[in-house]
Amino acid sequence: MRLTPVARHVLILGGTTEARQLAAELAADASAGASADAGPRVTSSLAGRVAEPRLPAGEVRIGGFGGPAGLAAWLREHRVDALVDATHPFAAGISRNAVEAAAAAGVPLLALRRPGWAPRAGDDWHPVGSLAEAADVLPALGRRVFLTTGRQGLGCFAHLNGLFFLARSVDAPAPPLPADLEVLLDRGPFTLAGERAVLREHRIDVLVTKDSGGAATAPKLTAARELGLPVVVVRRPEPPAGVPTAPDVAGAVAWLARPHR
Ligand code: NAP
């Protein structure tokens, strides 16, 4: 049985696979038209970091709100009934803003957070608290580094002379950057065969990743395990306290189907 969301206008803070999937599901319901169980109006919000983003179904707005007050004003002005923070687990700023804005505007808030990854037998993981800490441990682990942490924050590795970096990102990174750097412009999902090929072709001996979770970018972990490579895993920032959380799109749809006021 399909659950019909109670909210009439849902704002999804996006930039993730799950955010797009949720928008697609709700927009499909909305296109059921005038039928009694038609879904809500759905708007997705993107930060505007990626030059050519994959656009979600439904309405889309792009760019910052101007802090929590700006987001609260947007919620009120557009009569939003439910806010879903489906941003990346490392996008801590917008998630904090969402808590403050939802409280100010009196709008129910759900965090849609995919679970983090867990090490398996054969993994050689080195958890760290930040990109700067990742840079600190790298010289002891390898010489040829595959950086999969995105284009922001590459400056943390700029001082590491003597190490080769292969950095993968959707758009080209901006300086400061490591001196010995090759950029691989690509966006997930990635395949195991593809990840094996990248590691082999570039003779990578250490991988750096955020604990993003999800299936789309997990094959690199399997490929690293197969090759016995160390993996530096940047731990997630603490999520805001007191916010109900769903681990997947089905959980978010179920939450939206319940009355919250
Ligand atoms: P952040 O540091 O948490 O946010 C910085 C500012 O960017 C926010 O204060 C907000 O500006 C604006 N912003 C962020 N997400 C937004 C959204 N969905 N809609 C409208 N404005 C948004 O964010 P970030 O880490 O740079 O991530 C930016 C976007 O990229 C997020 O949407 C996230 O889902 C996606 N993403 C991030 C990562 C990552 O590793 N951080 C990875 C994959 C995708 P105002 O204060 O002006 O409202």
CSV table of C-alpha atoms and ligand atoms in Angstrom, one decimal:
chain,number,residue,atom,x,y,z
A,1,MET,CA,0.0,0.0,0.0
A,2,ARG,CA,1.4,3.4,-0.9
A,3,LEU,CA,1.4,6.0,1.9
A,4,THR,CA,0.1,9.4,1.0
A,5,PRO,CA,2.1,12.3,2.4
A,6,VAL,CA,0.0,14.6,4.7
A,7,ALA,CA,2.1,17.7,4.0
A,8,ARG,CA,1.0,19.9,1.1
A,9,HIS,CA,4.3,21.4,0.3
A,10,VAL,CA,7.6,19.6,1.1
A,11,LEU,CA,11.0,21.3,0.9
A,12,ILE,CA,13.8,18.9,0.4
A,13,LEU,CA,17.3,20.2,1.1
A,14,GLY,CA,19.2,18.1,-1.5
A,15,GLY,CA,22.4,17.4,-3.3
A,16,THR,CA,22.3,13.6,-2.7
A,17,THR,CA,21.1,10.5,-4.4
A,18,GLU,CA,18.5,10.0,-1.7
A,19,ALA,CA,17.2,13.5,-2.1
A,20,ARG,CA,16.6,13.0,-5.8
A,21,GLN,CA,15.0,9.6,-5.1
A,22,LEU,CA,12.6,11.2,-2.6
A,23,ALA,CA,11.7,14.1,-4.9
A,24,ALA,CA,11.0,11.6,-7.7
A,25,GLU,CA,8.7,9.5,-5.4
A,26,LEU,CA,6.8,12.5,-4.1
A,27,ALA,CA,6.6,14.2,-7.6
A,28,ALA,CA,5.2,10.9,-9.0
A,29,ASP,CA,2.5,11.1,-6.3
A,30,ALA,CA,1.8,14.7,-7.1
A,31,SER,CA,1.4,14.0,-10.8
A,32,ALA,CA,-1.5,11.7,-9.7
A,33,GLY,CA,-3.3,15.0,-10.2
A,34,ALA,CA,-6.6,15.8,-8.7
A,35,SER,CA,-7.2,12.3,-7.3
A,36,ALA,CA,-8.0,12.2,-3.6
A,37,ASP,CA,-4.7,10.7,-2.7
A,38,ALA,CA,-2.5,13.0,-4.8
A,39,GLY,CA,0.9,13.7,-3.2
A,40,PRO,CA,2.3,17.1,-2.1
A,41,ARG,CA,3.9,19.9,-4.0
A,42,VAL,CA,7.7,19.2,-3.8
A,43,THR,CA,10.5,21.7,-4.1
A,44,SER,CA,14.2,20.6,-4.0
A,45,SER,CA,16.9,23.0,-2.9
A,46,LEU,CA,20.5,22.7,-4.2
A,47,ALA,CA,23.4,24.7,-3.0
A,48,GLY,CA,24.7,25.5,-6.5
A,49,ARG,CA,28.1,24.0,-6.0
A,50,VAL,CA,28.0,21.8,-9.1
A,51,ALA,CA,28.0,23.5,-12.5
A,52,GLU,CA,25.6,21.1,-14.2
A,53,PRO,CA,23.7,19.3,-11.4
A,54,ARG,CA,21.4,16.4,-11.9
A,55,LEU,CA,18.1,18.0,-11.5
A,56,PRO,CA,15.5,16.3,-9.2
A,57,ALA,CA,11.9,15.9,-10.3
A,58,GLY,CA,9.5,18.6,-9.2
A,59,GLU,CA,10.3,22.2,-8.6
A,60,VAL,CA,13.9,23.1,-8.0
A,61,ARG,CA,15.6,26.2,-6.5
A,62,ILE,CA,19.3,26.8,-6.5
A,63,GLY,CA,21.6,28.8,-4.2
A,64,GLY,CA,22.0,29.5,-0.5
A,65,PHE,CA,19.1,31.0,1.5
A,66,GLY,CA,21.2,33.5,3.4
A,67,GLY,CA,21.6,31.6,6.7
A,68,PRO,CA,18.9,30.2,9.0
A,69,ALA,CA,16.8,33.4,9.0
A,70,GLY,CA,16.7,33.3,5.2
A,71,LEU,CA,15.7,29.7,5.2
A,72,ALA,CA,13.0,30.4,7.8
A,73,ALA,CA,11.7,33.2,5.7
A,74,TRP,CA,11.6,30.9,2.6
A,75,LEU,CA,9.6,28.3,4.6
A,76,ARG,CA,7.0,30.9,5.7
A,77,GLU,CA,6.8,32.6,2.3
A,78,HIS,CA,6.3,29.4,0.4
A,79,ARG,CA,4.0,27.8,3.0
A,80,VAL,CA,6.1,24.8,3.5
A,81,ASP,CA,4.5,22.1,5.7
A,82,ALA,CA,7.4,19.8,6.1
A,83,LEU,CA,11.2,20.1,5.7
A,84,VAL,CA,13.4,17.2,4.8
A,85,ASP,CA,17.1,17.7,5.3
A,86,ALA,CA,18.5,15.2,2.8
A,87,THR,CA,21.8,16.8,2.4
A,88,HIS,CA,25.1,15.0,2.5
A,89,PRO,CA,26.2,13.8,6.0
A,90,PHE,CA,29.2,16.1,5.7
A,91,ALA,CA,27.2,19.2,4.9
A,92,ALA,CA,27.0,20.2,8.6
A,93,GLY,CA,26.3,23.9,8.1
A,94,ILE,CA,23.1,23.6,6.2
A,95,SER,CA,21.9,20.9,8.6
A,96,ARG,CA,22.4,23.2,11.6
A,97,ASN,CA,20.6,26.0,9.7
A,98,ALA,CA,17.7,23.6,9.0
A,99,VAL,CA,17.2,22.9,12.7
A,100,GLU,CA,17.2,26.6,13.6
A,101,ALA,CA,15.0,27.6,10.6
A,102,ALA,CA,12.4,24.8,11.2
A,103,ALA,CA,12.1,25.8,14.8
A,104,ALA,CA,11.7,29.5,14.0
A,105,ALA,CA,9.1,28.8,11.3
A,106,GLY,CA,7.3,26.0,13.2
A,107,VAL,CA,7.8,23.5,10.4
A,108,PRO,CA,8.4,19.8,11.2
A,109,LEU,CA,11.9,18.7,10.2
A,110,LEU,CA,13.2,15.2,9.3
A,111,ALA,CA,16.9,14.3,8.6
A,112,LEU,CA,17.3,11.7,5.8
A,113,ARG,CA,20.7,10.2,6.5
A,114,ARG,CA,22.0,7.1,4.9
A,115,PRO,CA,24.0,4.9,7.3
A,116,GLY,CA,27.7,5.2,7.3
A,117,TRP,CA,30.0,2.4,6.1
A,118,ALA,CA,31.4,-0.3,8.4
A,119,PRO,CA,34.7,-2.1,7.9
A,120,ARG,CA,34.7,-5.7,6.8
A,121,ALA,CA,37.2,-8.5,7.3
A,122,GLY,CA,40.3,-7.7,5.3
A,123,ASP,CA,39.9,-3.9,5.5
A,124,ASP,CA,42.8,-1.7,6.7
A,125,TRP,CA,40.9,1.4,7.7
A,126,HIS,CA,42.4,4.4,9.4
A,127,PRO,CA,39.6,6.6,10.9
A,128,VAL,CA,40.4,10.3,11.3
A,129,GLY,CA,38.4,13.3,12.4
A,130,SER,CA,39.0,15.7,9.5
A,131,LEU,CA,40.7,16.2,6.1
A,132,ALA,CA,43.6,17.9,8.0
A,133,GLU,CA,44.0,14.8,10.1
A,134,ALA,CA,43.9,12.7,7.0
A,135,ALA,CA,46.8,14.7,5.6
A,136,ASP,CA,48.7,14.1,8.9
A,137,VAL,CA,48.6,10.3,8.6
A,138,LEU,CA,49.1,10.0,4.8
A,139,PRO,CA,52.9,10.1,4.6
A,140,ALA,CA,53.2,7.0,6.9
A,141,LEU,CA,50.7,5.1,4.8
A,142,GLY,CA,51.6,5.6,1.1
A,143,ARG,CA,53.1,7.6,-1.7
A,144,ARG,CA,50.4,7.5,-4.4
A,145,VAL,CA,47.1,8.8,-3.0
A,146,PHE,CA,43.6,8.5,-4.4
A,147,LEU,CA,41.6,11.4,-2.9
A,148,THR,CA,37.8,10.9,-3.2
A,149,THR,CA,36.7,13.6,-0.8
A,150,GLY,CA,35.4,16.0,-3.4
A,151,ARG,CA,36.9,19.2,-4.7
A,152,GLN,CA,36.4,21.3,-1.5
A,153,GLY,CA,39.2,21.0,1.1
A,154,LEU,CA,42.0,19.8,-1.2
A,155,GLY,CA,44.0,22.6,0.2
A,156,CYS,CA,44.5,20.5,3.3
A,157,PHE,CA,46.9,18.3,1.3
A,158,ALA,CA,48.7,21.1,-0.6
A,159,HIS,CA,51.7,21.0,1.7
A,160,LEU,CA,52.4,17.3,1.2
A,161,ASN,CA,55.4,17.4,-1.2
A,162,GLY,CA,56.7,14.1,-2.4
A,163,LEU,CA,53.3,12.5,-2.6
A,164,PHE,CA,51.3,12.0,-5.8
A,165,PHE,CA,47.6,12.7,-5.6
A,166,LEU,CA,44.8,11.6,-7.9
A,167,ALA,CA,41.8,13.7,-6.9
A,168,ARG,CA,38.3,12.8,-8.2
A,169,SER,CA,35.6,15.4,-8.4
A,170,VAL,CA,32.6,16.5,-10.4
A,171,ASP,CA,34.0,19.9,-11.2
A,172,ALA,CA,37.6,21.0,-11.3
A,173,PRO,CA,39.1,22.0,-7.9
A,174,ALA,CA,40.5,25.4,-7.2
A,175,PRO,CA,43.9,26.3,-5.6
A,176,PRO,CA,45.5,25.8,-3.2
A,177,LEU,CA,46.2,22.3,-4.4
A,178,PRO,CA,49.0,19.7,-4.0
A,179,ALA,CA,51.9,20.2,-6.4
A,180,ASP,CA,51.9,16.6,-7.9
A,181,LEU,CA,48.2,16.3,-8.7
A,182,GLU,CA,46.1,14.7,-11.4
A,183,VAL,CA,42.4,15.5,-11.5
A,184,LEU,CA,39.9,12.9,-12.6
A,185,LEU,CA,36.6,14.6,-13.4
A,186,ASP,CA,33.8,12.1,-12.9
A,187,ARG,CA,30.6,11.5,-10.8
A,188,GLY,CA,29.2,8.4,-9.3
A,189,PRO,CA,27.8,5.9,-9.2
A,190,PHE,CA,31.0,4.0,-9.8
A,191,THR,CA,31.5,0.3,-10.6
A,192,LEU,CA,33.9,-2.2,-9.0
A,193,ALA,CA,35.5,-2.9,-12.3
A,194,GLY,CA,36.0,0.8,-12.9
A,195,GLU,CA,37.5,1.4,-9.4
A,196,ARG,CA,39.9,-1.5,-9.7
A,197,ALA,CA,41.1,0.0,-13.0
A,198,VAL,CA,41.6,3.4,-11.5
A,199,LEU,CA,43.6,2.0,-8.6
A,200,ARG,CA,45.8,-0.2,-10.8
A,201,GLU,CA,46.3,2.3,-13.7
A,202,HIS,CA,47.5,5.0,-11.3
A,203,ARG,CA,49.4,2.6,-9.0
A,204,ILE,CA,47.5,3.9,-6.0
A,205,ASP,CA,48.8,2.7,-2.6
A,206,VAL,CA,46.4,4.6,-0.3
A,207,LEU,CA,42.8,5.8,-0.6
A,208,VAL,CA,41.2,8.7,1.2
A,209,THR,CA,37.4,8.9,1.6
A,210,LYS,CA,34.8,10.5,3.7
A,211,ASP,CA,32.4,8.1,5.5
A,212,SER,CA,29.6,9.1,3.0
A,213,GLY,CA,27.8,5.7,3.1
A,214,GLY,CA,25.5,4.5,0.4
A,215,ALA,CA,26.1,2.1,-2.5
A,216,ALA,CA,27.0,4.6,-5.3
A,217,THR,CA,30.5,5.2,-4.1
A,218,ALA,CA,31.2,2.0,-2.0
A,219,PRO,CA,32.9,0.0,-4.8
A,220,LYS,CA,36.2,1.8,-4.1
A,221,LEU,CA,36.3,0.3,-0.6
A,222,THR,CA,35.9,-3.2,-2.1
A,223,ALA,CA,38.6,-2.5,-4.7
A,224,ALA,CA,41.0,-1.3,-1.9
A,225,ARG,CA,40.2,-4.4,0.2
A,226,GLU,CA,41.0,-6.6,-2.7
A,227,LEU,CA,44.4,-4.9,-3.3
A,228,GLY,CA,45.2,-4.7,0.5
A,229,LEU,CA,45.4,-0.9,0.4
A,230,PRO,CA,45.1,1.2,3.5
A,231,VAL,CA,42.0,3.5,3.5
A,232,VAL,CA,41.9,6.8,5.5
A,233,VAL,CA,38.3,7.3,6.4
A,234,VAL,CA,37.1,10.7,7.6
A,235,ARG,CA,34.5,10.3,10.3
A,236,ARG,CA,31.1,12.1,9.9
A,237,PRO,CA,30.5,15.3,11.8
A,238,GLU,CA,28.0,14.9,14.6
A,239,PRO,CA,24.4,15.4,13.3
A,240,PRO,CA,22.3,18.0,15.1
A,241,ALA,CA,20.7,16.6,18.2
A,242,GLY,CA,17.0,16.0,18.7
A,243,VAL,CA,16.1,15.7,15.0
A,244,PRO,CA,14.0,12.7,13.9
A,245,THR,CA,16.1,10.7,11.4
A,246,ALA,CA,15.2,8.3,8.6
A,247,PRO,CA,17.9,6.0,7.1
A,248,ASP,CA,16.3,5.8,3.7
A,249,VAL,CA,13.7,7.2,1.3
A,250,ALA,CA,11.0,4.7,2.4
A,251,GLY,CA,11.4,6.0,6.0
A,252,ALA,CA,11.1,9.6,4.9
A,253,VAL,CA,7.9,8.9,2.9
A,254,ALA,CA,6.5,7.1,6.0
A,255,TRP,CA,7.4,10.1,8.2
A,256,LEU,CA,5.7,12.5,5.7
A,257,ALA,CA,2.6,10.4,5.8
A,258,ARG,CA,2.1,11.0,9.5
A,259,PRO,CA,0.6,14.2,10.9
A,260,HIS,CA,3.2,16.3,12.8
A,261,ARG,CA,1.1,19.1,14.3
B,1,NAP,P1,27.5,23.3,4.0
B,1,NAP,O1,28.9,23.6,4.3
B,1,NAP,O2,26.7,22.5,5.0
B,1,NAP,O3,26.6,24.6,3.7
B,1,NAP,C1,27.2,25.9,3.5
B,1,NAP,C2,26.1,26.8,2.9
B,1,NAP,O4,25.7,26.4,1.6
B,1,NAP,C3,24.8,26.8,3.7
B,1,NAP,O5,24.9,27.6,4.8
B,1,NAP,C4,23.8,27.2,2.7
B,1,NAP,O6,24.0,28.6,2.5
B,1,NAP,C5,24.3,26.6,1.4
B,1,NAP,N1,23.7,25.3,1.2
B,1,NAP,C6,24.2,24.0,1.4
B,1,NAP,N2,23.4,23.1,1.0
B,1,NAP,C7,22.3,23.7,0.5
B,1,NAP,C8,21.1,23.3,-0.2
B,1,NAP,N3,20.8,22.0,-0.3
B,1,NAP,N4,20.3,24.3,-0.6
B,1,NAP,C9,20.5,25.6,-0.5
B,1,NAP,N5,21.7,26.0,0.1
B,1,NAP,C10,22.5,25.1,0.6
B,1,NAP,O7,27.3,22.5,2.6
B,1,NAP,P2,28.5,21.8,1.7
B,1,NAP,O8,29.2,20.8,2.5
B,1,NAP,O9,29.3,22.8,1.0
B,1,NAP,O10,27.5,21.1,0.7
B,1,NAP,C11,26.8,21.8,-0.3
B,1,NAP,C12,25.8,20.9,-1.0
B,1,NAP,O11,26.5,19.8,-1.6
B,1,NAP,C13,24.8,20.2,0.0
B,1,NAP,O12,23.5,20.4,-0.6
B,1,NAP,C14,25.2,18.8,0.0
B,1,NAP,O13,24.1,17.9,0.1
B,1,NAP,C15,26.0,18.6,-1.3
B,1,NAP,N6,27.1,17.6,-1.1
B,1,NAP,C16,28.1,17.9,-0.1
B,1,NAP,C17,29.1,17.0,0.0
B,1,NAP,C18,30.1,17.2,1.1
B,1,NAP,O14,31.0,16.3,1.2
B,1,NAP,N7,30.1,18.2,1.9
B,1,NAP,C19,29.2,15.8,-0.8
B,1,NAP,C20,28.2,15.6,-1.8
B,1,NAP,C21,27.2,16.5,-1.9
B,1,NAP,P3,23.0,29.7,3.2
B,1,NAP,O15,23.5,29.8,4.6
B,1,NAP,O16,23.2,31.0,2.4
B,1,NAP,O17,21.6,29.2,3.1
